[in-house]
Each structure stands twice: as structure tokens, then as C-alpha cells.
Short mmCIF file of C-alpha atoms and ligand atoms in Angstrom, two decimals:
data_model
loop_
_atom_site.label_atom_id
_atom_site.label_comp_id
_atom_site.label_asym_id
_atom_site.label_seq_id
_atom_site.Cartn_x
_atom_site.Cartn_y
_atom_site.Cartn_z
CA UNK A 422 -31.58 35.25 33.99
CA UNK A 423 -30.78 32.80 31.26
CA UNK A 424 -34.54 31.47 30.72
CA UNK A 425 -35.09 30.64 27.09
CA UNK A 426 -37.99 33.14 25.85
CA UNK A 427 -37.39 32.46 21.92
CA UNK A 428 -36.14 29.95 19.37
CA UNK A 429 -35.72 30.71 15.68
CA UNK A 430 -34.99 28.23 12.99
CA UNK A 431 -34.69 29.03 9.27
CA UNK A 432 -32.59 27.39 6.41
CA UNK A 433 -29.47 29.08 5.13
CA UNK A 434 -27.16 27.59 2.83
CA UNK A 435 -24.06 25.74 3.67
CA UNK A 436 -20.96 25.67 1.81
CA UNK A 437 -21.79 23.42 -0.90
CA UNK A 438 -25.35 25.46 -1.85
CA UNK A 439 -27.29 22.83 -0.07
CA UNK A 440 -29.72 24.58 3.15
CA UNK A 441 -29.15 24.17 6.20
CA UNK A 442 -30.18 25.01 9.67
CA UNK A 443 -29.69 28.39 11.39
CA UNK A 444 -30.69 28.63 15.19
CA UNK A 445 -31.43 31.51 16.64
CA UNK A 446 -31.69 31.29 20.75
CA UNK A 447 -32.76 34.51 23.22
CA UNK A 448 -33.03 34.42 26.61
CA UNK A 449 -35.18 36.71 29.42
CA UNK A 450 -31.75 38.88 29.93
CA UNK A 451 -30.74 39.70 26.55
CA UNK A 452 -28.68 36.26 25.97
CA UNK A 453 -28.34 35.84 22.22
CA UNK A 454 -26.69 33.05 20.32
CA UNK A 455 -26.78 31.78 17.01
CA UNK A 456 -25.10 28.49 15.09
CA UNK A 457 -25.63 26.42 11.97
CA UNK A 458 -25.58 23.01 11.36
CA UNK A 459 -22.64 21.68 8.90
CA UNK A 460 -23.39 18.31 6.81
CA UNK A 461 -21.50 15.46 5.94
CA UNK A 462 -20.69 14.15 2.75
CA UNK A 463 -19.12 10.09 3.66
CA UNK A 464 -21.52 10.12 6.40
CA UNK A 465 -21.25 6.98 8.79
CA UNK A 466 -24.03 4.19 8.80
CA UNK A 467 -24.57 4.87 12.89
CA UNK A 468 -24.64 8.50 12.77
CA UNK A 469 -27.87 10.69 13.94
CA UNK A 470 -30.14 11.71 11.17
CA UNK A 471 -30.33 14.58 9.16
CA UNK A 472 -33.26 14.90 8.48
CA UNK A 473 -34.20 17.34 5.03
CA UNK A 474 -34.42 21.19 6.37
CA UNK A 475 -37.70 21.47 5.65
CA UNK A 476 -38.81 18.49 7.90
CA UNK A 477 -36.33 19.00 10.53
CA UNK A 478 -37.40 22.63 11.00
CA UNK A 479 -41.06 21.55 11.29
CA UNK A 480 -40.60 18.80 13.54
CA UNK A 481 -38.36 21.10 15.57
CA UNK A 482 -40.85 23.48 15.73
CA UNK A 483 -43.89 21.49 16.50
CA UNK A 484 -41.93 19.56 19.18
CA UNK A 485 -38.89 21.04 20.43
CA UNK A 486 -39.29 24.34 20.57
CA UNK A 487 -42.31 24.28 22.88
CA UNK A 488 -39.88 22.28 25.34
CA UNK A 489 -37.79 25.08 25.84
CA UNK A 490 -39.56 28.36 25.44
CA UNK A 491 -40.30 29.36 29.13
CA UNK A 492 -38.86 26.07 30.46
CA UNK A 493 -35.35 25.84 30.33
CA UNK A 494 -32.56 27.90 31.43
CA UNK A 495 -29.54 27.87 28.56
CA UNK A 496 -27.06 28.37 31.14
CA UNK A 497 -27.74 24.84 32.03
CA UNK A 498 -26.86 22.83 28.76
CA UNK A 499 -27.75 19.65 30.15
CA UNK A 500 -31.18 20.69 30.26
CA UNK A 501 -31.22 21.84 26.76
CA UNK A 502 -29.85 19.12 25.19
CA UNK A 503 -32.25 17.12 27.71
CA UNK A 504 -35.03 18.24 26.34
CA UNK A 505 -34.48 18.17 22.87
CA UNK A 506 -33.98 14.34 23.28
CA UNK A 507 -37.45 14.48 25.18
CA UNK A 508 -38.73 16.20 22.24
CA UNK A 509 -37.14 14.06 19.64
CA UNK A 510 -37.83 9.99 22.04
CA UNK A 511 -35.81 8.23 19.20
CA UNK A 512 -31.78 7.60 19.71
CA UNK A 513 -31.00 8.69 16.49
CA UNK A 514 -33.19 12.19 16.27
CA UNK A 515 -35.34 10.78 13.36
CA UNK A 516 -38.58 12.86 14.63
CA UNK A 517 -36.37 16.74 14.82
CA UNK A 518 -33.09 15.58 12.52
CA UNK A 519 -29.77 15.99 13.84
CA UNK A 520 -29.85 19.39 12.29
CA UNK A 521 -32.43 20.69 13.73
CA UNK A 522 -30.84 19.46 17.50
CA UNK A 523 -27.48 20.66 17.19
CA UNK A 524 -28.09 23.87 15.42
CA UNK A 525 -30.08 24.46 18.85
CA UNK A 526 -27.81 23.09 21.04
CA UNK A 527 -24.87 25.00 19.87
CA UNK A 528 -26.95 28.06 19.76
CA UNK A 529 -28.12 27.63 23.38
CA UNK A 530 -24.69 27.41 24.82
CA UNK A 531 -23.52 30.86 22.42
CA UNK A 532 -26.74 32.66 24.48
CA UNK A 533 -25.61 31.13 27.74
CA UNK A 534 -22.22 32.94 27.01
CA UNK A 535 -23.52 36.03 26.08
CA UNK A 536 -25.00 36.29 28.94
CA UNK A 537 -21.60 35.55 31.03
CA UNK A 538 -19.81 38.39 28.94
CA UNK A 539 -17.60 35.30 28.28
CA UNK A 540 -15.96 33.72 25.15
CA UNK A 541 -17.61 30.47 24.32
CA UNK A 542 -14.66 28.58 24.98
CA UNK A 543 -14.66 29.75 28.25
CA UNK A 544 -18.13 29.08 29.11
CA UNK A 545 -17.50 25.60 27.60
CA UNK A 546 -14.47 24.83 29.25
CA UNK A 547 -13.93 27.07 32.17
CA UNK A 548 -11.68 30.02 33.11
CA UNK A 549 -8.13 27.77 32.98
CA UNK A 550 -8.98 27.27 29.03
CA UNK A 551 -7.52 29.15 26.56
CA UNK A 552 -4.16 28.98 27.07
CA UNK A 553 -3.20 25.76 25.34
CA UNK A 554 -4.10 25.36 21.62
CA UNK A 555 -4.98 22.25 18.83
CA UNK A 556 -2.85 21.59 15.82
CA UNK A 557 -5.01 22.09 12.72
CA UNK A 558 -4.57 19.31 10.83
CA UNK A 559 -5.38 20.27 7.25
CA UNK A 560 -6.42 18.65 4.06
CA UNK A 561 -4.49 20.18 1.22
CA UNK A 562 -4.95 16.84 -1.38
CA UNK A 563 -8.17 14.98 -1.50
CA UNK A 564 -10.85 13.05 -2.94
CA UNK A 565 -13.18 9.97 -2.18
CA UNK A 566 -16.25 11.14 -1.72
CA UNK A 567 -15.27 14.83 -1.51
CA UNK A 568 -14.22 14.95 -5.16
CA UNK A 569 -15.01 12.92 -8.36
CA UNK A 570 -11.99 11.18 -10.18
CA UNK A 571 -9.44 12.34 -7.72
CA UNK A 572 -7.23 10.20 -4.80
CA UNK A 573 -8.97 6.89 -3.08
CA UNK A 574 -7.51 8.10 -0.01
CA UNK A 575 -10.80 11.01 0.91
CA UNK A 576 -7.78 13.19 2.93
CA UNK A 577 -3.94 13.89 3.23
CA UNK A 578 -3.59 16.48 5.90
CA UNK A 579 -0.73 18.19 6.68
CA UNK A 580 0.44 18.49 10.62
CA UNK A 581 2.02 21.46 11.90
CA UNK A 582 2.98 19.23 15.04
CA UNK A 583 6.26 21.51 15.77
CA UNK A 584 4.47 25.11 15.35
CA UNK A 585 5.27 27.27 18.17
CA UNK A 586 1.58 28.57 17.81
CA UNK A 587 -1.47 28.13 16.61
CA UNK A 588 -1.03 31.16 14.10
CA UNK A 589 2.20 29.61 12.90
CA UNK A 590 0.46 26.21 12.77
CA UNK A 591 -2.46 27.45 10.58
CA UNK A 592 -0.05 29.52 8.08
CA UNK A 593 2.06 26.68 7.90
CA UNK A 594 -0.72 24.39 6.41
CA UNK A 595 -1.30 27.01 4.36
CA UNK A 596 1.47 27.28 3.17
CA UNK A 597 1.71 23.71 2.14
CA UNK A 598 -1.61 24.02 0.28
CA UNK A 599 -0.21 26.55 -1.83
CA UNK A 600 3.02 24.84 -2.10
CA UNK A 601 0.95 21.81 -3.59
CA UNK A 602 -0.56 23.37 -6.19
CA UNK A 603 3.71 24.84 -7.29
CA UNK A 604 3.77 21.07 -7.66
CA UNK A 605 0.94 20.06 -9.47
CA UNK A 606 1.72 23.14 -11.74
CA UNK A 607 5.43 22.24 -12.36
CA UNK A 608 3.82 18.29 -13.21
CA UNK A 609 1.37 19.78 -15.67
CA UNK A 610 -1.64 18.68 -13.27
CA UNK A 611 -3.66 21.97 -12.49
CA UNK A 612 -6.97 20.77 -11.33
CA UNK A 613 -10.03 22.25 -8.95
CA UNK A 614 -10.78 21.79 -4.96
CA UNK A 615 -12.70 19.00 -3.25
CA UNK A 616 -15.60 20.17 -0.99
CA UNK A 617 -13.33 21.27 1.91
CA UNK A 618 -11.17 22.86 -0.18
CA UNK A 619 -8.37 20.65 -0.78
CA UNK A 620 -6.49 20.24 -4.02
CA UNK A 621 -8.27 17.12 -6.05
CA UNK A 622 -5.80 16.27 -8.93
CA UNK A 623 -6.45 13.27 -10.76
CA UNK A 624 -3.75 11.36 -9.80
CA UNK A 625 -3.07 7.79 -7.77
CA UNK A 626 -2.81 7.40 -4.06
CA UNK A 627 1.27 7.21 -4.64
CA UNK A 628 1.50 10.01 -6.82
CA UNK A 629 -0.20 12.44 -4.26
CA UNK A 630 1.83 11.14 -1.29
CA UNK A 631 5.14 12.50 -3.47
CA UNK A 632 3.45 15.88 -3.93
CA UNK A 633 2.40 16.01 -0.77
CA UNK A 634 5.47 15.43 1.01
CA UNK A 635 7.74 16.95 -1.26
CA UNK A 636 5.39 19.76 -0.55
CA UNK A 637 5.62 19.63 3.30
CA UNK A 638 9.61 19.67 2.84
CA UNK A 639 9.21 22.92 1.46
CA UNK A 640 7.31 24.13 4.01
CA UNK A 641 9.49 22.73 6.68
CA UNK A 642 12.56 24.39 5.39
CA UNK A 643 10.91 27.63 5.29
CA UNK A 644 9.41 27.79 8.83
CA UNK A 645 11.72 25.70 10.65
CA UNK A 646 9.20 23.41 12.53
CA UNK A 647 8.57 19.95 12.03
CA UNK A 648 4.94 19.11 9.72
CA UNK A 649 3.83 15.56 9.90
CA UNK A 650 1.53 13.84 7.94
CA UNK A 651 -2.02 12.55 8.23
CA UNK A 652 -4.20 10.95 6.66
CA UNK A 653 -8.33 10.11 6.46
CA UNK A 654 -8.67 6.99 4.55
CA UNK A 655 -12.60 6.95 5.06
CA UNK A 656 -12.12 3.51 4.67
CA UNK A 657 -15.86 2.43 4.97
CA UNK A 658 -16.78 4.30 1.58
CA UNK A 659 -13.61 1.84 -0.19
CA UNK A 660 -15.22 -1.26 1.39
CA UNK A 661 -17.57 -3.50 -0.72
CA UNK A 662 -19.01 -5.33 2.17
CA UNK A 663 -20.41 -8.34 0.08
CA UNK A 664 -16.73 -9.09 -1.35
CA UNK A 665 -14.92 -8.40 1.88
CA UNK A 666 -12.72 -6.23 0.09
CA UNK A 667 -11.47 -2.81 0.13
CA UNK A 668 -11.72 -1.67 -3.80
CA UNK A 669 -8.60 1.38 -4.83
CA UNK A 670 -10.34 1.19 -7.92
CA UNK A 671 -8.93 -1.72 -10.04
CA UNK A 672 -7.03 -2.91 -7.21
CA UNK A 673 -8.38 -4.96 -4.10
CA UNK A 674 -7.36 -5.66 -0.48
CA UNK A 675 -8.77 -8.11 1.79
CA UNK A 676 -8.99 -7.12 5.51
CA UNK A 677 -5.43 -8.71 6.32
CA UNK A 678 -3.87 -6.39 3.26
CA UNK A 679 -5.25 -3.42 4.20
CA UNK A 680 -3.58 -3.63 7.98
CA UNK A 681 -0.52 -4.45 6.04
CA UNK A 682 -1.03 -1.64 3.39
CA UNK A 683 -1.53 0.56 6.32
CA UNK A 684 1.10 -0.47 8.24
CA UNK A 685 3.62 0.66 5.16
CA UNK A 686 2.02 3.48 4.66
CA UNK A 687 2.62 4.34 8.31
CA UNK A 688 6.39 3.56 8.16
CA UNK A 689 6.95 4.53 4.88
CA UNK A 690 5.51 8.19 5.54
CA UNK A 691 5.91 8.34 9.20
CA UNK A 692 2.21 9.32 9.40
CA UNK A 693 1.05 10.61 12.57
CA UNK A 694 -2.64 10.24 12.12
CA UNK A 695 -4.72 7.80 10.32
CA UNK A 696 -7.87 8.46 10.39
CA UNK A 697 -10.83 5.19 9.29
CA UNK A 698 -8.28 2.77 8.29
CA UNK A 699 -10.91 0.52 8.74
CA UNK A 700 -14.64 -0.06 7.59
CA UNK A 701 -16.98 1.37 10.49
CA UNK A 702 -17.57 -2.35 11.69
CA UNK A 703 -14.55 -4.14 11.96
CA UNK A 704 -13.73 -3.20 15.73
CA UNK A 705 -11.41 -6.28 15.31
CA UNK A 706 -9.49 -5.64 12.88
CA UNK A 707 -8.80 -1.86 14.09
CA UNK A 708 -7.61 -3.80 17.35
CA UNK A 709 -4.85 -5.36 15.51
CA UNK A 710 -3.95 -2.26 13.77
CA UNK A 711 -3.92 -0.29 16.92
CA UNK A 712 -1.72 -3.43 18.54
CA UNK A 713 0.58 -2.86 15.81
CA UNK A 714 0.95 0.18 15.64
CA UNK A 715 -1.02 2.48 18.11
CA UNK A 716 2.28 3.49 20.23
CA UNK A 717 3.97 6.30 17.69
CA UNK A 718 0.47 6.84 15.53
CA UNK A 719 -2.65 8.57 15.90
CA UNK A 720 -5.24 5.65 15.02
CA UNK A 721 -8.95 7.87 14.99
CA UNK A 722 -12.05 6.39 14.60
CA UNK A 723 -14.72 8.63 13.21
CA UNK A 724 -17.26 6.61 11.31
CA UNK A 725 -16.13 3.84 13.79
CA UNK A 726 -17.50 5.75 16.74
CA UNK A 727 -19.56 8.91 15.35
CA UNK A 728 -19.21 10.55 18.78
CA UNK A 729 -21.37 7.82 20.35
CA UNK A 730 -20.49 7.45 23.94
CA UNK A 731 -21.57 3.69 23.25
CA UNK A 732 -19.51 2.47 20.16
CA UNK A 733 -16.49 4.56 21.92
CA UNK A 734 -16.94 2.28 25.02
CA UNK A 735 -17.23 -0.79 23.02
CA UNK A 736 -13.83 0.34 21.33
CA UNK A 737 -11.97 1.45 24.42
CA UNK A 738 -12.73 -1.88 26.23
CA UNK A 739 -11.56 -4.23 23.14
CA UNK A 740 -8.60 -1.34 22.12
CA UNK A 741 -9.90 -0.40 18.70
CA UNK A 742 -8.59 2.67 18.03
CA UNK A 743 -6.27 5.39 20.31
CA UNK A 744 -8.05 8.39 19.16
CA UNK A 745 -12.08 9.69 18.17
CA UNK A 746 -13.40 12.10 15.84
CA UNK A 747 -15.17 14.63 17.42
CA UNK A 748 -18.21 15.87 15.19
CA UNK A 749 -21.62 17.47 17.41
CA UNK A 750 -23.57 16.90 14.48
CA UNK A 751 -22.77 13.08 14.70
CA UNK A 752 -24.57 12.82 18.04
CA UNK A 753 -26.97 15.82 17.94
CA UNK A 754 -25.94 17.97 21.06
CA UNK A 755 -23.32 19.48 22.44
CA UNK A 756 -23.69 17.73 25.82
CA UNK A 757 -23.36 14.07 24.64
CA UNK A 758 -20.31 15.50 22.80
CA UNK A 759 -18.59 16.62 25.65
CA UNK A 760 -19.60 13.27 27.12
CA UNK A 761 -18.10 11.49 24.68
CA UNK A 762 -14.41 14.01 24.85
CA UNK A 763 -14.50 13.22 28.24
CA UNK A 764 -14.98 9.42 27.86
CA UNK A 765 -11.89 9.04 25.29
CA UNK A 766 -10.06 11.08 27.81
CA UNK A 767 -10.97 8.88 31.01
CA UNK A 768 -9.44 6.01 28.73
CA UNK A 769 -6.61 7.57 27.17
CA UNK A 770 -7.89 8.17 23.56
CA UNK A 771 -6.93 12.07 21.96
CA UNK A 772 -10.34 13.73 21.04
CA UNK A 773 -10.02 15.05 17.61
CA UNK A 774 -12.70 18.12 17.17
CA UNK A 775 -13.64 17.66 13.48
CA UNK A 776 -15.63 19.93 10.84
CA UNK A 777 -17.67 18.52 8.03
CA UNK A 778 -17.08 18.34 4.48
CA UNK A 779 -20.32 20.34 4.26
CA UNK A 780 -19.77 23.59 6.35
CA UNK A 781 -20.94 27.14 7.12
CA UNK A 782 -19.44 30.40 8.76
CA UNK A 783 -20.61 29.21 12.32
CA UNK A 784 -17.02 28.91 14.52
CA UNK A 785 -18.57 26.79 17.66
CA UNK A 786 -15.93 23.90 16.87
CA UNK A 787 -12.74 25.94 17.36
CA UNK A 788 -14.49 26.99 20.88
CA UNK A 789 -14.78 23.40 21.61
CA UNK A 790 -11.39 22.60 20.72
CA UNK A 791 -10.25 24.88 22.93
CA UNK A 792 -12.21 24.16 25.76
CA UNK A 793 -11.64 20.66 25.51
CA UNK A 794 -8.10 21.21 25.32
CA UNK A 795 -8.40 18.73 21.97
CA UNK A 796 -4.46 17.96 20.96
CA UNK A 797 -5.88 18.79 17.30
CA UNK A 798 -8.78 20.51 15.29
CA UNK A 799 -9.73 19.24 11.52
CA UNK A 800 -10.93 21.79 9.99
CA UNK A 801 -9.28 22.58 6.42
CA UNK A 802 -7.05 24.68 5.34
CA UNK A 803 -8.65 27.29 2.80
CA UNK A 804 -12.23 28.01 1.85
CA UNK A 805 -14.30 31.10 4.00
CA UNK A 806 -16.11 28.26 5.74
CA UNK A 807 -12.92 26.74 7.14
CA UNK A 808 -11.01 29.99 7.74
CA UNK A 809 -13.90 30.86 9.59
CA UNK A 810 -12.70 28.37 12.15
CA UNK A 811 -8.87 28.62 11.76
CA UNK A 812 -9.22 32.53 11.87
CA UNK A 813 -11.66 32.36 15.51
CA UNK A 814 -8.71 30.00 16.83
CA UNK A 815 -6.39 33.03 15.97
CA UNK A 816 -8.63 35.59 17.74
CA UNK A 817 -8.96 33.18 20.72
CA UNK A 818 -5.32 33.03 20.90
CA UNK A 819 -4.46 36.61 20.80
CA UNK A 820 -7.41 37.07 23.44
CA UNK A 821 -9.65 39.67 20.73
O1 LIG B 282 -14.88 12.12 6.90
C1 LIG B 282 -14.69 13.17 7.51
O2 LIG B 282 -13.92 13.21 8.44
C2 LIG B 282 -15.48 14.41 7.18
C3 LIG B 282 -14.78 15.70 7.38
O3 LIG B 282 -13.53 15.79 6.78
O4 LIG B 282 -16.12 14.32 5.96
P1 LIG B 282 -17.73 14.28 5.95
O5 LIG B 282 -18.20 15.50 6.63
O6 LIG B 282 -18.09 14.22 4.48
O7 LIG B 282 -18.13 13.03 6.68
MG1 LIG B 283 -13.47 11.05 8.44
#
């Protein structure tokens, strides 16, 4: 039996020394599971709450955990994730924080699996997962909000698109980390790591598109398989909403000059993700974007569509957009998640399973790639939070 007989919650730290929450979930058979939630840093305006640990793990525990003890079975998500909106009755989980609800949910389904005997991936996704894999995209040169004076641009990940596996894939962006810093060292521009561990030199948006892709040369060469490049703009944290303009620091662009700006950069680096080109509420003007060029480029909306099943249908019905960030912690549970994969999918947008800039050990997201059969996983490149992740993918793929 998978009946719920015990929720824990305590605060742990994440990866940036702030707490967090740690779920613990048993069931009447022995069923254990156990997940943490991660935290964002350039956190969309629409996003569920987190609330502070403190307050989430009361407000959990006062209204939550009552809901499930004895009641539900964690076998069935749906109920689960059911009844912590129940618990919660707001839309954004103001009353048990985001935190709180997908720390639980996560840890729910990892019982549910224990009790199968199965892999989480499987339990997620079936018995026909686990065979294909996601290409890590990986930040090796950042900044924004993830690192003072460094890039505008918050990510420039590298794509192992050509990588005969995922192994290969996640020592190839590896590699191109490392290969950045031979750069910066040979242009006198040592310098420390952003909050997801990617290399955060002071240097200008131009200057770090060299490195990078004279580093991702290198890298080719070596290995033999074709890297792309990506980017996350994060483009809502650039725009000053009162000017209608997106600030680079000095430098402004006005809506029309940022498509255009885009646009190059897309041509000019034949990018193959973009990721928030756009401020969160201009559906319109990602339309045109996407219209322009949506056929040869991932165009991903993540503080555009925070894993709401709602925004995502307002963007696949005006064609904002080709592809979604997928982040539980956006939404709260694992079930409106999937709902959301599932929704791009119906409409022909690529789920993209995303970490946070804010992170812990817990490896649920490299299940859900998997069983989502998500063309790619963001989730760094170096750090023991990320190669938590890229390390589970590895295991999962040589079936340990
Ligand atoms: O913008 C993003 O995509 C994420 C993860 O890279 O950052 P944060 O968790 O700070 O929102
Ligand atoms: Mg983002």
C-alpha cells in the first residue's frame, strides 16, 4: 500500500547558504522519498510564491500535512498535488509557499517509486522511458542577476546538440567551461563563478560571445560533434517598464531594437536557443520574433509562461514562443508540471526541464527530463548542486 502515514518538513540550505525546504514522505509499506525545493534568483512576476521557510513550513504543517496523512495514496500524484492545492485555496500557494508544495510533491512521487522498486523516471514516465536522453544545455559565461558586474546577457550556454550521448554531451560542456576560463586566462581576465556556476568575467555582451565561441571551437575539434549555442537573455530583469526600454547598461533598445538585436544575434551566432528575449509581458512582440525566426531557433519562454498551463495557452494560441521552461517550483507540483509538458507538446512547443539558479543535491529534474522525453535539460555545467543532476542523467543512462 502506498497510503501516506508521515510527512516531514525541515529547512536545509540550498546552494547559495540560503534554507530551504526538505520533504520527507513515508508511506504504510515502507515507501520513502525525499526532495528539496531549489529557489530562483530573476524570479518571474507570475510565478507561485515562495514563501520564507519558516512560514512555508508552518503553514504546510498546520494545513497540508493533515490533508495527506491517512488520506492520500502517493501512488496517485494527482491526489497529492490535489490536495495540497485544497490545503493551500489560493492560485499562487501564498497560504503553504511554493516551497513548501513542491518539496512535497516531488517527495511524494520519490515514495510512490520506492514502493514500485522503480527509478523515478520510470514511475514518472512509464516503462518505454529511458532510452532517449536531453541535451544539457550549460551555462559556462554569465551574469545578470546571477553575478554582479559581469555580462547583461544572465546566460550563454553551450549545446552539445551532436553528442552521441548524454555522457559525451555533459563532458563536452564541460569541457567548454574549462576551455573558457584558458581564454579568460590567456586575456588577463581571471574572475569568480555566478550562482550556477558559470564563469562571470567582467566583460561586455560582445566580448563574452568571442570567448565563448572561440571556446566551443575548441571543444568541437576535440570531440568531433557539433556544440551550438544558447542563450538566456532574462530579458524582463533588462526591461525598465516605465521607459519602454531594454537598458545594456549605458545603452538602450526599444521593443522594435531588441527583435532586431536578437535577430543578429541569432544569425550572427547561429544560436539555437534563446531563452526570454522578451520582457514576461510582451506576448506580442515574442510573436513577431517567433514569426521571424521560430523555424531554425529554439524561442523559450520561461518568465513568459512560468509553467502555467494558462499563460502557455495564451502563447500557443497567439504563437509567442516555440518552446517553455520547465521549472516545478514555478507552479508548485509536479502534476500541473506535467500538465503543462504535455500542453507544449499537444501544440508543438519543446519542453525545456530547467534548474534554478538557487539549487540543492535533490536530482528529481533529470528524472523528469527523462520521463518527459524533454529534447533538453538546463541544469549547469559545474558546481555539486548541478553535477548532482548531470551525474543522475549518467546513472540513468548506464541503467545503475
Ligand atoms: O532564469 C533562469 O532560467 C533560472 C535558471 O537558470 O534562473 P533563476 O532560477 O534565478 O530564475
Ligand atoms: Mg530563464
Amino acid at each position: 500500500m502506498t497510503l501516506v502515514t508521515d510527512v516531514r518538513l525541515r529547512r536545509v540550505l540550498d546552494s547559495r547558504g540560503n534554507p530551504t525546504v526538505e520533504a520527507d514522505v513515508r508511506t504504510e509499506s515502507g515507501g520513502f522519498g525525499r526532495a528539496k525545493a531549489p529557489s530562483g534568483a530573476s524570479t518571474g512576476e507570475y510565478e507561485a510564491i515562495e514563501l520564507p521557510v519558516g512560514e512555508a513550513i508552518a503553514g504546510a504543517r498546520e494545513r497540508a500535512i493533515p490533508r495527506l496523512v491517512g488520506e492520500v495514496y502517493a501512488g496517485n500524484q494527482r491526489d497529492i498535488d490535489n490536495a495540497l492545492r485544497a490545503a493551500d485555496s489560493t492560485d499562487d500557494f501564498s497560504h503553504i509557499g511554493a516551497n513548501s508544495a513542491v518539496a512535497i510533491s516531488m517527495a511524494g512521487a520519490k515514495a510512490a517509486a520506492d514502493v514500485l522498486g522503480a527509478p523515478l523516471f520510470q514511475h514518472l514516465g512509464g516503462t518505454f522511458r529511458g532510452d532517449t536522453f536531453p541535451t544539457p544545455l550549460g551555462n559556462v559565461v554569465g551574469g545578470g542577476e546571477h553575478a554582479a558586474d559581469a555580462t547583461h546577457i544572465q546566460e550563454f550556454l553551450a549545446a552539445p546538440v551532436g553528442a552521441p550521448s548524454v555522457e559525451e554531451a555533459i563532458f563536452a560542456n564541460a569541457a567548454v567551461h574549462s576551455a573558457v576560463r584558458d581564454q579568460l586566462d590567456e586575456q588577463g581576465l581571471s574572475c569568480g563563478k555566478g550562482d550556477e556556476g558559470a564563469w562571470a568575467p567582467s566583460v561586455d555582451d560582445g566580448s563574452a560571445f568571442d570567448i565563448v565561441s572561440a571556446a566551443i571551437e575548441t571543444v568541437e575539434d576535440d570531440v568531433g560533434f557539433e556544440i551550438r549555442l544558447g542563450l538566456d537573455v532574462a530579458a524582463a530583469e533588462l526591461y525598465d517598464a516605465d521607459k519602454e526600454v531594454y537598458r545594456y547598461g549605458e545603452q538602450t533598445r526599444d521593443t522594435g531594437e531588441q527583435i532586431d538585436y536578437i535577430t543578429e544575434l541569432i544569425e550572427e551566432y547561429n544560436l539555437i536557443y534563446v531563452e526570454d528575449p522578451l520582457d514576461e509581458d510582451d506576448f506580442e512582440g515574442y510573436v513577431t520574433l517567433t514569426e521571424r525566426v521560430g523555424q531554425g531557433t529554439h524561442i523559450c519562454g520561461d518568465d513568459l509562461f512560468v509553467t502555467n498551463v494558462e499563460r502557455l495557452e495564451r502563447g500557443t494560441e497567439m504563437g509567442a514562443a516555440n518552446s517553455i521552461l520547465i521549472k516545478p517550483n514555478q507552479i508548485g507540483t509536479l502534476s500541473e508540471t506535467v500538465d503543462a509538458v504535455e500542453l507544449a507538446r499537444r501544440n508543438g512547443y519543446e519542453p525545456v526541464i530547467s534548474h534554478r539558479s538557487g539549487e540543492t543535491e535533490d536530482t528529481t529534474i533529470a528524472h523528469l527530463a527523462v520521463a518527459t522525453d524533454a529534447p533538453f535539460i538546463k541544469t549547469g555545467v559545474v558546481g555539486g548542486e548541478r553535477t548532482a543532476k548531470l551525474n543522475e542523467l549518467i546513472r540513468i543512462e548506464h541503467n545503475a
